[in-house]
XYZ file of N, CA and C in Angstrom:
840
model
N 0.832 -1.168 -0.065
C 0.122 0.214 -0.100
C 0.889 1.361 -0.023
N 2.032 1.311 0.799
C 2.866 2.357 1.055
C 3.485 2.497 -0.200
N 3.981 1.542 -0.974
C 4.573 1.513 -2.221
C 3.704 2.186 -3.255
N 2.483 2.006 -3.292
C 1.616 2.559 -4.278
C 1.378 4.150 -3.953
N 1.132 4.157 -2.979
C 1.174 5.823 -2.579
C 2.341 6.530 -2.892
N 3.524 6.252 -2.536
C 4.879 6.706 -3.342
C 5.031 6.833 -4.586
N 4.375 5.865 -5.217
C 4.232 5.870 -6.826
C 3.618 7.185 -7.393
N 2.114 7.048 -6.226
C 1.336 7.811 -6.805
C 1.658 9.468 -6.783
N 2.286 9.597 -5.460
C 3.037 10.908 -5.318
C 4.059 11.306 -6.495
N 5.010 10.422 -6.747
C 6.136 10.347 -7.840
C 5.289 10.877 -9.144
N 4.350 10.156 -9.509
C 3.681 10.297 -10.644
C 2.981 11.955 -10.736
N 2.202 12.396 -9.781
C 1.853 13.743 -9.558
C 2.816 14.548 -9.713
N 3.954 14.654 -9.121
C 5.038 15.346 -9.197
C 5.726 15.632 -10.831
N 5.833 14.180 -11.282
C 6.096 14.141 -12.620
C 5.242 15.257 -13.480
N 4.124 14.964 -13.274
C 2.893 15.551 -14.240
C 2.975 16.883 -14.008
N 3.417 17.253 -12.814
C 3.291 19.177 -12.465
C 4.436 19.527 -13.113
N 5.891 18.853 -13.083
C 6.889 19.378 -13.770
C 6.510 19.412 -15.318
N 5.974 18.191 -15.815
C 5.648 18.477 -17.443
C 4.822 19.709 -17.763
N 3.721 19.885 -16.813
C 2.495 20.846 -16.944
C 3.078 22.469 -16.563
N 3.763 22.580 -15.762
C 4.362 23.907 -15.405
C 5.796 24.295 -16.239
N 6.378 23.302 -16.461
C 7.829 23.664 -16.987
C 8.950 23.719 -16.088
N 8.708 23.618 -14.826
C 9.493 23.999 -13.732
C 10.674 22.707 -13.675
N 11.867 23.027 -13.457
C 12.796 21.908 -13.227
C 13.466 22.027 -11.867
N 13.140 21.494 -10.882
C 13.884 21.646 -9.637
C 15.000 20.958 -9.348
N 15.999 21.488 -8.922
C 17.373 20.675 -8.630
C 18.436 20.912 -9.617
N 18.048 21.237 -10.632
C 19.106 21.595 -11.506
C 19.664 22.844 -11.732
N 20.697 23.296 -12.492
C 21.336 24.420 -12.696
C 20.228 25.701 -13.054
N 19.442 25.185 -14.228
C 18.548 26.175 -14.729
C 17.211 25.816 -14.242
N 16.285 27.007 -13.778
C 15.243 26.885 -13.201
C 14.303 27.944 -14.159
N 13.452 27.444 -15.107
C 12.665 28.281 -15.865
C 11.291 27.953 -16.201
N 10.219 29.396 -16.221
C 8.946 28.778 -16.885
C 8.918 28.659 -18.186
N 8.457 27.138 -18.839
C 8.648 26.676 -19.999
C 7.570 27.720 -21.017
N 8.152 27.851 -22.281
C 7.271 28.529 -22.932
C 7.415 27.686 -24.317
N 6.205 27.412 -24.936
C 6.362 26.404 -26.247
C 6.704 27.773 -27.313
N 7.015 27.076 -28.489
C 7.577 27.456 -29.530
C 6.470 28.420 -30.245
N 5.188 28.020 -30.294
C 4.136 28.730 -30.424
C 3.931 30.075 -29.802
N 4.192 29.999 -28.625
C 4.007 31.297 -27.841
C 5.287 32.075 -28.325
N 6.415 31.622 -28.245
C 7.456 32.555 -28.631
C 7.333 33.003 -30.274
N 6.835 32.457 -30.972
C 6.781 33.272 -32.419
C 5.565 33.873 -32.512
N 4.557 33.773 -31.989
C 3.505 34.555 -31.704
C 3.848 36.022 -31.017
N 4.332 35.732 -29.877
C 4.917 36.990 -29.196
C 6.013 37.844 -29.467
N 6.909 36.719 -30.292
C 8.299 37.125 -30.516
C 9.140 37.735 -29.410
N 8.970 36.796 -28.404
C 9.757 36.539 -27.381
C 11.084 36.109 -27.325
N 12.017 36.502 -26.498
C 13.482 35.773 -26.603
C 13.341 34.691 -26.109
N 14.125 33.549 -26.502
C 14.135 32.188 -26.044
C 14.993 32.541 -24.794
N 15.110 31.219 -23.894
C 16.026 31.279 -22.715
C 17.484 31.618 -23.414
N 17.907 31.017 -24.210
C 19.353 30.891 -24.749
C 19.720 32.428 -25.176
N 18.583 33.196 -26.175
C 18.990 34.394 -26.053
C 18.810 35.223 -25.145
N 18.051 35.368 -24.145
C 17.960 35.971 -23.093
C 19.282 35.952 -22.187
N 19.730 34.582 -22.176
C 21.196 34.247 -21.481
C 22.182 35.090 -22.118
N 22.262 35.136 -23.634
C 23.433 35.760 -24.455
C 23.150 37.416 -24.104
N 22.093 37.924 -24.222
C 21.457 39.256 -23.901
C 22.083 39.815 -22.667
N 21.905 38.978 -21.397
C 22.542 39.382 -20.244
C 23.872 39.514 -20.173
N 24.441 38.411 -20.881
C 25.859 38.730 -21.234
C 26.589 39.515 -21.510
N 25.799 40.296 -22.710
C 26.321 41.368 -23.626
C 26.045 42.829 -22.367
N 25.103 42.687 -21.521
C 24.717 43.697 -20.713
C 25.595 43.535 -19.661
N 26.014 42.548 -19.072
C 26.990 42.131 -18.095
C 28.497 42.889 -18.577
N 28.434 42.717 -19.734
C 29.911 43.136 -20.512
C 30.327 44.444 -20.523
N 29.191 45.196 -20.744
C 28.861 46.722 -21.172
C 28.965 47.477 -19.966
N 28.771 46.785 -18.718
C 28.724 47.531 -17.272
C 29.908 47.325 -16.836
N 30.769 46.426 -17.145
C 32.062 46.093 -16.788
C 31.890 44.947 -15.718
N 30.916 43.883 -15.686
C 30.786 43.199 -14.625
C 31.342 41.496 -15.124
N 31.595 41.045 -14.120
C 31.962 39.326 -14.494
C 30.943 38.643 -14.532
N 30.473 38.061 -15.569
C 29.170 37.548 -15.676
C 29.343 36.148 -14.697
N 30.432 35.518 -15.023
C 30.551 34.101 -14.767
C 29.671 32.930 -15.121
N 29.218 32.013 -14.862
C 28.163 31.120 -14.840
C 26.773 31.253 -14.427
N 25.745 31.006 -15.261
C 24.457 30.861 -15.050
C 23.861 30.074 -14.069
N 23.415 30.662 -13.152
C 22.631 29.748 -11.706
C 21.134 29.645 -12.006
N 20.704 30.633 -12.960
C 19.324 30.628 -12.837
C 18.694 31.306 -14.098
N 17.546 30.906 -14.708
C 16.946 31.714 -15.679
C 15.352 31.485 -15.579
N 14.792 32.432 -15.306
C 13.218 32.197 -15.079
C 12.521 33.371 -16.025
N 11.527 32.959 -16.652
C 10.618 33.914 -17.503
C 9.559 34.177 -16.584
N 8.861 35.438 -16.309
C 7.685 35.861 -15.566
C 6.949 36.777 -16.779
N 5.704 36.486 -16.721
C 4.812 37.381 -17.578
C 3.640 37.995 -16.597
N 3.965 38.304 -15.219
C 3.155 38.730 -14.464
C 3.676 40.095 -13.524
N 4.888 40.289 -14.084
C 5.592 41.669 -13.318
C 5.105 42.931 -13.858
N 5.153 43.907 -12.983
C 4.707 45.391 -13.160
C 5.459 45.770 -14.395
N 6.546 45.396 -14.817
C 7.256 45.880 -15.912
C 6.828 44.834 -17.080
N 6.127 44.112 -17.036
C 5.750 43.280 -18.354
C 6.466 41.913 -18.360
N 6.586 41.541 -19.286
C 7.388 39.919 -19.647
C 8.742 39.969 -19.037
N 9.344 39.507 -18.490
C 11.001 39.512 -18.291
C 11.324 38.464 -17.774
N 12.796 38.419 -18.550
C 13.812 37.081 -18.119
C 14.437 37.533 -17.060
N 14.472 36.755 -16.055
C 15.282 36.942 -14.926
C 16.506 36.010 -14.972
N 17.667 36.713 -15.129
C 19.144 35.599 -15.068
C 19.948 36.022 -14.105
N 20.149 35.139 -13.162
C 21.130 34.947 -12.207
C 22.247 34.275 -12.304
N 23.583 34.588 -11.684
C 24.901 33.986 -11.934
C 25.526 33.625 -10.552
N 26.572 32.980 -10.652
C 27.371 32.588 -9.687
C 28.379 33.847 -9.155
N 28.448 34.649 -9.920
C 29.293 35.636 -9.562
C 28.362 36.744 -8.683
N 27.246 36.497 -8.553
C 26.194 37.417 -7.575
C 25.406 38.462 -8.186
N 25.626 38.087 -9.648
C 24.650 39.070 -10.632
C 23.144 38.689 -10.778
N 22.335 39.523 -10.679
C 20.919 39.296 -11.158
C 20.815 40.343 -12.131
N 20.282 40.125 -13.287
C 19.954 40.907 -14.630
C 18.644 40.453 -14.930
N 17.574 41.580 -14.863
C 16.440 41.224 -15.478
C 16.096 42.027 -16.864
N 15.319 41.194 -18.028
C 15.818 41.924 -19.212
C 14.107 41.842 -19.836
N 13.926 42.780 -20.621
C 12.293 42.368 -21.191
C 12.667 41.422 -22.184
N 11.504 40.516 -22.245
C 11.564 39.345 -23.099
C 11.105 39.864 -24.639
N 10.647 40.815 -24.861
C 10.064 41.285 -25.864
C 10.801 41.974 -26.830
N 11.959 42.977 -26.326
C 13.040 43.834 -26.510
C 14.527 43.565 -26.274
N 14.646 42.717 -25.217
C 15.950 42.451 -24.787
C 16.764 43.567 -24.090
N 15.899 44.664 -23.680
C 16.720 45.712 -23.184
C 16.647 45.573 -21.482
N 17.498 46.213 -21.057
C 17.661 45.845 -19.240
C 16.501 46.501 -18.624
N 16.007 45.677 -17.819
C 15.126 46.143 -16.765
C 15.616 46.429 -15.623
N 16.693 45.663 -14.955
C 17.413 45.821 -13.970
C 18.415 44.963 -13.560
N 19.407 45.546 -12.854
C 20.774 44.868 -12.528
C 21.198 44.950 -11.090
N 21.476 43.786 -10.115
C 21.864 43.744 -8.892
C 22.954 43.168 -8.905
N 24.038 43.645 -8.120
C 25.529 43.286 -8.152
C 25.676 43.040 -6.587
N 25.800 42.007 -5.878
C 25.522 41.986 -4.522
C 27.035 40.917 -4.331
N 28.029 41.172 -5.300
C 29.503 40.702 -5.019
C 30.392 41.477 -3.599
N 29.999 42.355 -3.458
C 30.583 43.328 -2.640
C 29.634 43.663 -1.562
N 30.029 43.289 -0.333
C 28.840 43.565 0.768
C 29.218 44.683 1.190
N 28.207 45.499 0.929
C 28.362 47.059 1.602
C 28.513 47.244 2.829
N 27.773 46.519 3.553
C 27.893 46.546 5.229
C 29.470 46.440 5.669
N 30.116 45.919 5.070
C 31.615 45.539 5.251
C 32.522 46.494 5.254
N 31.833 47.873 4.145
C 32.773 48.676 3.991
C 32.294 50.147 4.601
N 33.232 50.634 5.533
C 33.091 52.155 6.243
C 32.941 52.940 5.351
N 31.663 53.917 5.725
C 31.194 54.950 4.984
C 31.928 56.090 5.413
N 32.814 56.742 4.164
C 33.590 57.624 4.568
C 32.960 59.066 3.301
N 31.952 58.824 2.861
C 31.509 59.886 2.052
C 30.304 60.579 2.171
N 30.435 61.707 1.899
C 29.140 62.780 2.439
C 28.380 62.884 1.155
N 27.451 63.677 1.430
C 26.056 63.737 0.243
C 26.426 64.309 -1.023
N 27.404 65.390 -0.880
C 27.790 66.153 -2.141
C 28.755 65.332 -2.811
N 29.783 64.257 -2.209
C 30.802 63.812 -2.850
C 29.978 62.442 -3.311
N 28.908 62.101 -2.839
C 28.281 60.774 -3.361
C 27.419 61.255 -4.834
N 26.860 62.416 -4.560
C 25.992 62.861 -5.901
C 26.801 62.810 -6.952
N 28.416 63.424 -6.631
C 29.134 63.723 -7.966
C 29.338 62.604 -8.443
N 29.857 61.444 -7.728
C 29.840 60.167 -8.195
C 28.683 59.468 -8.912
N 27.638 59.901 -8.510
C 26.322 59.049 -8.979
C 26.019 59.916 -10.246
N 26.474 61.020 -10.444
C 26.288 61.874 -11.630
C 27.195 61.457 -12.588
N 28.803 61.278 -12.266
C 29.822 60.359 -13.281
C 29.339 59.035 -13.628
N 28.519 58.319 -12.625
C 28.386 56.878 -13.081
C 27.122 57.285 -14.235
N 26.053 58.155 -13.767
C 25.092 58.335 -14.957
C 25.433 58.475 -16.284
N 26.770 59.534 -16.484
C 27.463 59.508 -17.644
C 28.185 58.529 -18.312
N 28.800 57.942 -17.158
C 29.761 56.672 -17.710
C 28.787 55.509 -18.363
N 27.598 55.465 -17.908
C 26.646 54.441 -18.518
C 26.066 54.739 -19.944
N 26.641 56.082 -20.260
C 26.254 56.357 -21.576
C 24.882 57.405 -21.753
N 24.544 57.694 -20.539
C 23.330 58.524 -20.722
C 23.973 59.995 -21.015
N 23.479 61.011 -21.789
C 23.621 62.282 -22.083
C 23.302 63.216 -20.991
N 23.899 64.262 -20.805
C 23.917 65.401 -20.156
C 22.566 66.019 -20.328
N 21.358 66.052 -19.456
C 20.322 66.657 -19.693
C 18.796 65.708 -19.989
N 19.699 64.445 -20.687
C 18.675 63.525 -20.875
C 17.496 63.074 -19.829
N 18.211 63.071 -18.854
C 17.445 62.758 -17.414
C 17.821 63.793 -16.819
N 17.130 64.126 -15.670
C 17.791 65.303 -14.619
C 17.585 64.566 -13.061
N 18.732 64.991 -12.476
C 18.839 64.286 -11.042
C 17.321 64.687 -10.306
N 16.453 63.866 -9.696
C 15.485 64.147 -9.048
C 15.711 64.258 -7.594
N 16.263 62.906 -7.141
C 16.719 63.052 -6.001
C 18.149 61.949 -5.679
N 18.678 62.131 -4.517
C 19.722 61.446 -4.028
C 19.849 61.284 -2.651
N 20.288 60.001 -2.102
C 20.415 59.774 -0.848
C 21.010 58.512 -0.383
N 21.331 58.255 0.778
C 21.687 57.034 1.387
C 20.567 56.159 1.781
N 21.001 54.843 1.276
C 20.157 54.000 1.658
C 19.871 53.672 2.957
N 18.609 53.754 3.884
C 18.943 53.796 5.113
C 18.026 52.378 5.637
N 18.419 51.259 4.674
C 17.784 49.976 5.330
C 18.207 49.262 6.507
N 19.593 49.742 7.055
C 20.203 49.654 8.306
C 21.422 50.568 8.410
N 21.408 50.522 9.852
C 22.637 51.437 10.130
C 23.842 51.366 9.495
N 24.287 49.985 8.990
C 25.671 49.937 8.542
C 25.609 49.600 6.855
N 24.351 50.044 6.518
C 24.281 50.139 4.851
C 25.003 51.102 4.502
N 25.942 50.895 3.258
C 26.610 51.645 2.694
C 26.224 51.792 1.169
N 24.990 52.373 1.091
C 24.825 52.275 -0.575
C 24.173 53.934 -0.890
N 24.577 54.536 -1.968
C 24.068 55.954 -2.231
C 23.303 55.569 -3.288
N 21.930 56.026 -3.429
C 21.320 56.068 -4.595
C 20.857 57.275 -5.125
N 20.386 57.184 -6.468
C 19.707 58.412 -7.062
C 18.852 58.129 -8.438
N 17.914 58.822 -8.393
C 17.020 58.766 -9.430
C 17.020 59.987 -10.698
N 17.532 59.584 -11.883
C 17.424 60.315 -12.546
C 16.129 60.256 -13.478
N 15.556 61.420 -13.507
C 14.068 61.210 -14.568
C 13.714 62.378 -15.404
N 12.861 61.806 -16.429
C 12.691 62.750 -17.415
C 11.768 63.782 -16.764
N 11.723 64.751 -17.601
C 11.053 66.079 -16.675
C 10.034 66.672 -17.954
N 8.725 66.888 -17.857
C 7.725 67.594 -18.928
C 6.806 68.736 -17.956
N 7.073 69.950 -18.748
C 6.746 71.061 -18.266
C 6.844 71.103 -16.770
N 8.178 70.990 -16.247
C 8.642 71.121 -15.046
C 8.257 70.010 -13.955
N 7.700 69.084 -14.515
C 7.176 67.638 -13.778
C 7.918 66.624 -14.067
N 8.326 66.025 -12.677
C 9.455 64.868 -12.856
C 8.277 63.610 -13.120
N 8.628 62.688 -14.226
C 7.855 61.568 -14.588
C 8.741 60.356 -13.711
N 8.232 59.960 -13.052
C 8.522 58.772 -12.240
C 8.784 57.525 -13.006
N 7.653 57.507 -13.944
C 7.710 56.199 -15.121
C 8.964 56.153 -15.970
N 9.432 57.288 -16.195
C 10.797 57.509 -16.957
C 11.934 57.732 -16.417
N 12.707 56.963 -15.311
C 13.858 56.952 -14.608
C 14.670 55.929 -14.579
N 16.001 56.440 -14.719
C 17.319 55.384 -14.217
C 17.763 55.828 -12.493
N 17.275 54.691 -11.932
C 17.755 54.402 -10.708
C 19.239 53.794 -10.523
N 19.972 54.506 -9.972
C 21.597 53.972 -9.690
C 21.772 53.905 -8.315
N 22.399 52.837 -8.045
C 22.848 52.450 -6.737
C 24.337 52.142 -6.679
N 25.131 53.148 -5.945
C 26.684 52.633 -5.875
C 27.221 52.429 -4.443
N 28.141 51.861 -4.295
C 28.969 51.703 -3.145
C 29.944 52.759 -3.277
N 30.221 54.139 -2.793
C 31.133 55.132 -3.271
C 32.638 54.493 -2.834
N 33.002 54.151 -2.013
C 34.198 53.938 -1.478
C 35.019 52.978 -2.436
N 34.493 51.982 -3.168
C 34.592 51.027 -4.011
C 34.638 51.546 -5.445
N 33.712 52.658 -5.777
C 33.302 52.869 -7.017
C 32.938 51.916 -7.688
N 31.696 51.182 -6.698
C 30.787 49.904 -7.337
C 29.570 50.227 -7.587
N 29.341 49.794 -8.878
C 27.987 49.919 -9.092
C 27.154 48.618 -8.830
N 26.171 49.060 -7.887
C 25.357 47.802 -7.071
C 24.037 47.759 -7.753
N 23.593 48.633 -8.106
C 22.142 48.503 -8.560
C 21.884 49.427 -9.763
N 21.010 49.022 -10.889
C 20.802 50.017 -12.102
C 19.201 49.320 -12.291
N 18.454 50.199 -12.275
C 16.945 50.065 -12.423
C 16.434 51.113 -13.426
N 15.904 50.378 -14.595
C 15.511 51.515 -15.466
C 13.893 51.521 -15.646
N 13.141 52.243 -15.157
C 11.724 52.710 -15.683
C 11.505 53.321 -16.707
N 10.569 52.733 -17.561
C 10.415 53.207 -18.975
C 8.958 52.744 -19.494
N 8.083 53.619 -18.473
C 6.579 53.281 -18.942
C 6.048 54.450 -19.925
N 5.671 53.953 -20.855
C 4.730 54.842 -21.911
C 3.958 56.137 -21.344
N 4.624 57.231 -21.665
C 3.589 58.425 -21.257
C 3.105 58.972 -22.453
N 1.707 59.435 -21.996
C 1.229 59.863 -23.020
C 0.989 61.197 -23.293
N 1.767 62.246 -22.299
C 1.950 63.675 -22.367
C 0.507 64.307 -22.668
N -0.554 64.021 -22.098
C -2.044 64.532 -22.385
C -1.909 65.805 -21.922
N -2.876 66.627 -22.377
C -2.819 68.037 -22.273
C -3.708 68.289 -21.132
N -3.274 69.626 -20.519
C -3.895 69.662 -19.261
C -5.223 70.660 -19.694
N -6.440 70.203 -19.057
C -7.901 70.763 -19.726
C -8.520 71.261 -18.496
N -8.319 70.085 -17.438
C -9.028 70.612 -15.937
C -8.292 71.554 -15.211
N -8.686 72.335 -14.776
C -8.045 73.434 -13.804
C -7.895 72.893 -12.423
N -7.178 73.514 -12.001
C -6.656 72.988 -10.493
C -7.831 73.058 -9.257
N -8.748 74.015 -9.358
C -9.885 74.244 -8.495
C -11.067 73.334 -8.909
N -10.936 73.008 -10.051
C -11.989 72.216 -10.699
C -11.476 70.510 -10.106
N -10.355 70.309 -10.303
C -9.662 68.976 -9.764
C -10.045 68.954 -8.290
N -9.730 69.807 -7.403
C -9.963 69.668 -6.139
C -11.391 69.601 -5.733
N -12.159 70.229 -6.354
C -13.701 70.147 -6.264
C -14.356 68.739 -6.591
N -13.626 68.185 -7.324
C -14.004 66.846 -7.860
C -13.455 65.818 -6.546
N -12.533 65.880 -6.172
C -11.937 65.238 -4.985
C -12.687 65.338 -3.859
N -13.086 66.451 -3.490
C -13.672 66.895 -2.119
C -15.354 66.214 -2.256
N -15.686 66.122 -3.707
C -17.225 65.485 -3.542
C -16.937 64.082 -3.563
N -15.989 63.458 -4.028
C -15.915 62.345 -3.860
C -15.728 61.741 -2.471
N -14.953 62.780 -1.413
C -14.665 62.424 -0.150
C -15.740 62.816 0.908
N -16.874 63.317 0.147
C -18.075 63.717 1.243
C -18.467 62.732 2.179
N -18.853 61.484 1.447
C -19.331 60.558 2.177
C -18.454 59.916 3.117
N -16.813 59.986 2.900
C -16.083 59.234 3.954
C -15.827 60.265 5.075
N -15.907 61.437 4.862
C -15.525 62.527 5.749
C -16.426 63.137 6.482
N -17.666 62.490 6.704
C -18.609 63.372 7.442
C -18.677 63.728 8.799
N -17.954 62.794 9.635
C -17.479 63.162 10.896
C -16.039 63.441 11.171
N -15.311 63.897 10.064
C -13.950 64.326 10.092
C -13.571 65.574 10.187
N -12.590 66.129 10.670
C -12.189 67.621 10.773
C -11.278 67.927 9.878
N -11.312 68.760 8.956
C -10.325 68.576 7.804
C -9.306 69.789 8.221
N -7.893 69.101 8.057
C -6.767 69.855 8.274
C -6.417 70.637 7.183
N -6.043 70.215 6.124
C -5.685 70.790 4.871
C -6.009 70.114 3.833
N -6.118 70.614 2.559
C -6.123 70.075 1.075
C -4.880 70.663 0.091
N -4.140 70.007 -0.440
C -3.075 70.236 -1.174
C -3.221 69.643 -2.658
N -3.435 70.502 -3.736
C -3.493 70.146 -5.023
C -2.239 70.204 -5.883
N -1.773 69.361 -6.488
C -0.332 69.733 -7.430
C -0.748 68.805 -8.674
N -0.199 69.487 -10.010
C -0.043 68.739 -11.165
C 1.096 67.793 -10.999
N 0.740 66.609 -11.296
C 1.744 65.626 -11.346
C 1.749 64.432 -12.549
N 2.631 63.519 -12.475
C 2.729 62.638 -13.741
C 2.570 61.304 -12.882
N 1.660 60.625 -13.283
C 1.285 59.404 -12.379
C 0.838 58.288 -13.200
N 1.160 56.846 -12.785
C 0.809 55.703 -13.619
C -0.794 55.293 -13.077
N -1.541 55.236 -13.857
C -2.671 55.088 -13.390
C -2.966 53.308 -13.372
N -4.462 53.110 -13.145
C -4.597 51.680 -12.732
C -4.540 50.955 -13.992
N -4.802 51.678 -14.991
C -4.659 50.768 -16.438
C -3.284 50.674 -16.964
N -2.458 50.917 -16.247
C -1.083 50.929 -16.695
C -0.501 51.970 -17.985
N -1.224 53.080 -17.855
C -0.960 54.305 -18.683
C -0.470 55.551 -17.576
N 0.478 55.999 -18.169
C 1.017 57.317 -17.285
C 0.561 58.451 -17.843
N 0.126 59.397 -17.014
C -0.526 60.512 -17.603
C -0.229 61.728 -16.690
N -0.454 62.759 -17.020
C -0.655 63.980 -16.161
C -1.923 64.115 -15.529
N -1.765 64.110 -14.226
C -2.932 64.182 -13.283
C -2.982 65.066 -12.282
N -4.017 65.628 -11.431
C -3.875 66.483 -10.508
C -3.821 65.459 -9.394
N -2.950 65.695 -8.194
C -2.770 64.892 -6.890
C -3.572 65.675 -6.103
N -4.562 65.343 -5.766
C -5.346 66.229 -4.359
C -5.181 65.456 -3.120
N -4.259 66.147 -2.221
C -4.014 65.219 -1.085
C -4.837 65.616 0.035
N -5.868 65.098 0.881
C -6.936 65.576 1.795
C -6.112 65.172 3.024
N -5.781 65.926 4.162
C -5.690 65.449 5.483
C -6.449 65.722 6.444
N -6.853 64.932 7.325
C -7.756 65.227 8.485
C -7.196 65.389 9.905
N -7.597 66.152 10.659
C -6.925 66.164 12.047
C -6.952 65.064 12.831
N -5.934 64.454 13.209
C -6.260 63.090 14.270
C -4.962 62.947 15.083
N -5.166 62.895 16.306
C -3.888 62.836 17.099
C -3.530 61.644 17.265
N -4.219 60.382 17.186
C -3.651 59.163 17.172
C -2.927 58.421 16.022
N -3.133 58.860 14.657
C -2.684 58.486 13.567
C -2.835 59.315 12.322
N -1.816 59.126 11.335
C -2.082 60.096 10.060
C -3.475 59.537 9.324
N -4.340 60.224 9.340
C -5.566 60.012 8.473
C -5.479 61.164 7.093
N -5.210 60.217 5.970
C -4.925 61.203 4.890
C -5.317 60.220 3.505
N -5.937 60.921 2.608
C -6.341 60.313 1.519
C -5.948 60.996 0.382
N -5.184 60.395 -1.215
C -4.772 61.293 -2.252
C -5.640 60.725 -3.141
N -6.306 61.399 -3.935
C -7.034 61.441 -5.375
C -6.333 61.913 -6.508
N -6.293 61.093 -7.409
C -5.649 61.453 -8.736
C -6.670 61.653 -9.757
N -6.818 62.730 -10.235
C -7.740 63.277 -11.024
C -7.098 63.345 -12.509
N -7.569 62.568 -13.650
C -7.034 63.003 -15.043
C -6.891 64.485 -15.157
N -5.821 65.016 -15.974
C -5.891 66.262 -15.979
C -6.459 66.848 -17.472
N -6.877 65.616 -17.951
C -7.453 66.129 -19.365
C -9.256 65.965 -19.294
N -9.528 64.910 -18.663
C -10.872 64.285 -18.650
C -11.681 64.650 -17.284
N -10.778 64.754 -16.221
C -11.228 64.852 -14.951
C -11.809 63.681 -14.483
N -11.352 62.472 -14.848
C -11.885 61.170 -14.484
C -10.976 60.719 -13.015
N -11.433 60.065 -12.200
C -10.392 59.825 -11.015
C -9.888 58.324 -11.476
N -8.758 58.410 -11.605
C -8.021 57.439 -12.226
C -7.213 56.336 -10.956
N -7.115 57.159 -9.765
C -6.318 56.567 -8.575
C -6.832 57.322 -7.370
N -6.507 56.310 -6.177
C -6.678 56.909 -4.697
C -5.989 56.135 -4.127
N -5.486 56.802 -3.046
C -4.657 56.164 -2.203
C -4.962 56.718 -0.765
N -5.132 55.580 0.557
C -5.395 56.045 1.452
C -4.154 55.729 2.376
N -4.031 56.567 3.808
C -3.022 56.546 4.394
C -3.200 56.454 6.014
N -3.459 55.490 6.533
C -4.208 55.411 7.784
C -2.593 55.377 9.100
């Protein structure tokens, strides 16, 4: 009886592997896609993705080493992605349709073991130079923010976001995020945000957007005391994965126990409510 149960379990495992395409225990772990899907979607094969990752690593001056894993995912916020990991502590994500870099993480150097001797001014200078060294042009993206990663007291990573600007507004959906260990001149992280921006016309006026948000909020705020309302023009990714100009209406209520705030995002062209965020 026990033998039959073991055989049944093994049979189920084999069937699951065949259905899902996962191979566990080998060097490569990947999500299987049949040739028809590749042909229809024109996605990179596993071998092509690994070659692209090697090219990217070489351009970034990284030691690629040997592949530890290659996984395809079609449910990420960045779209369809091939994730490649190596035995040199590199993780490279590339877009499965274009072969372009989505992100790179290099953990070959433990930043917590490197004493921090760099101030913000020095770090910003190094980050700007790294941006140029990566092949980006002066003014193509603008420095939006820079600061030290505060994950823990001994973390020694400085990050910067270089973003595109439209009508004086930073678009967080079109940014280059760079992370370095200054003392080692080591590029630790590189993340590229490249969401399509529609650059829609601003038709709805600021006061109108504020009124739309206040009307939406009336029912929820019956017994609350308003502290302040702040409205600003912004660029934001909406729920249907488009990036558009919106009015960000931030409503804060008086509360001594916790932060009671809600932000409504109103489409600057149509006046439609595209997103809302609550902070408690």
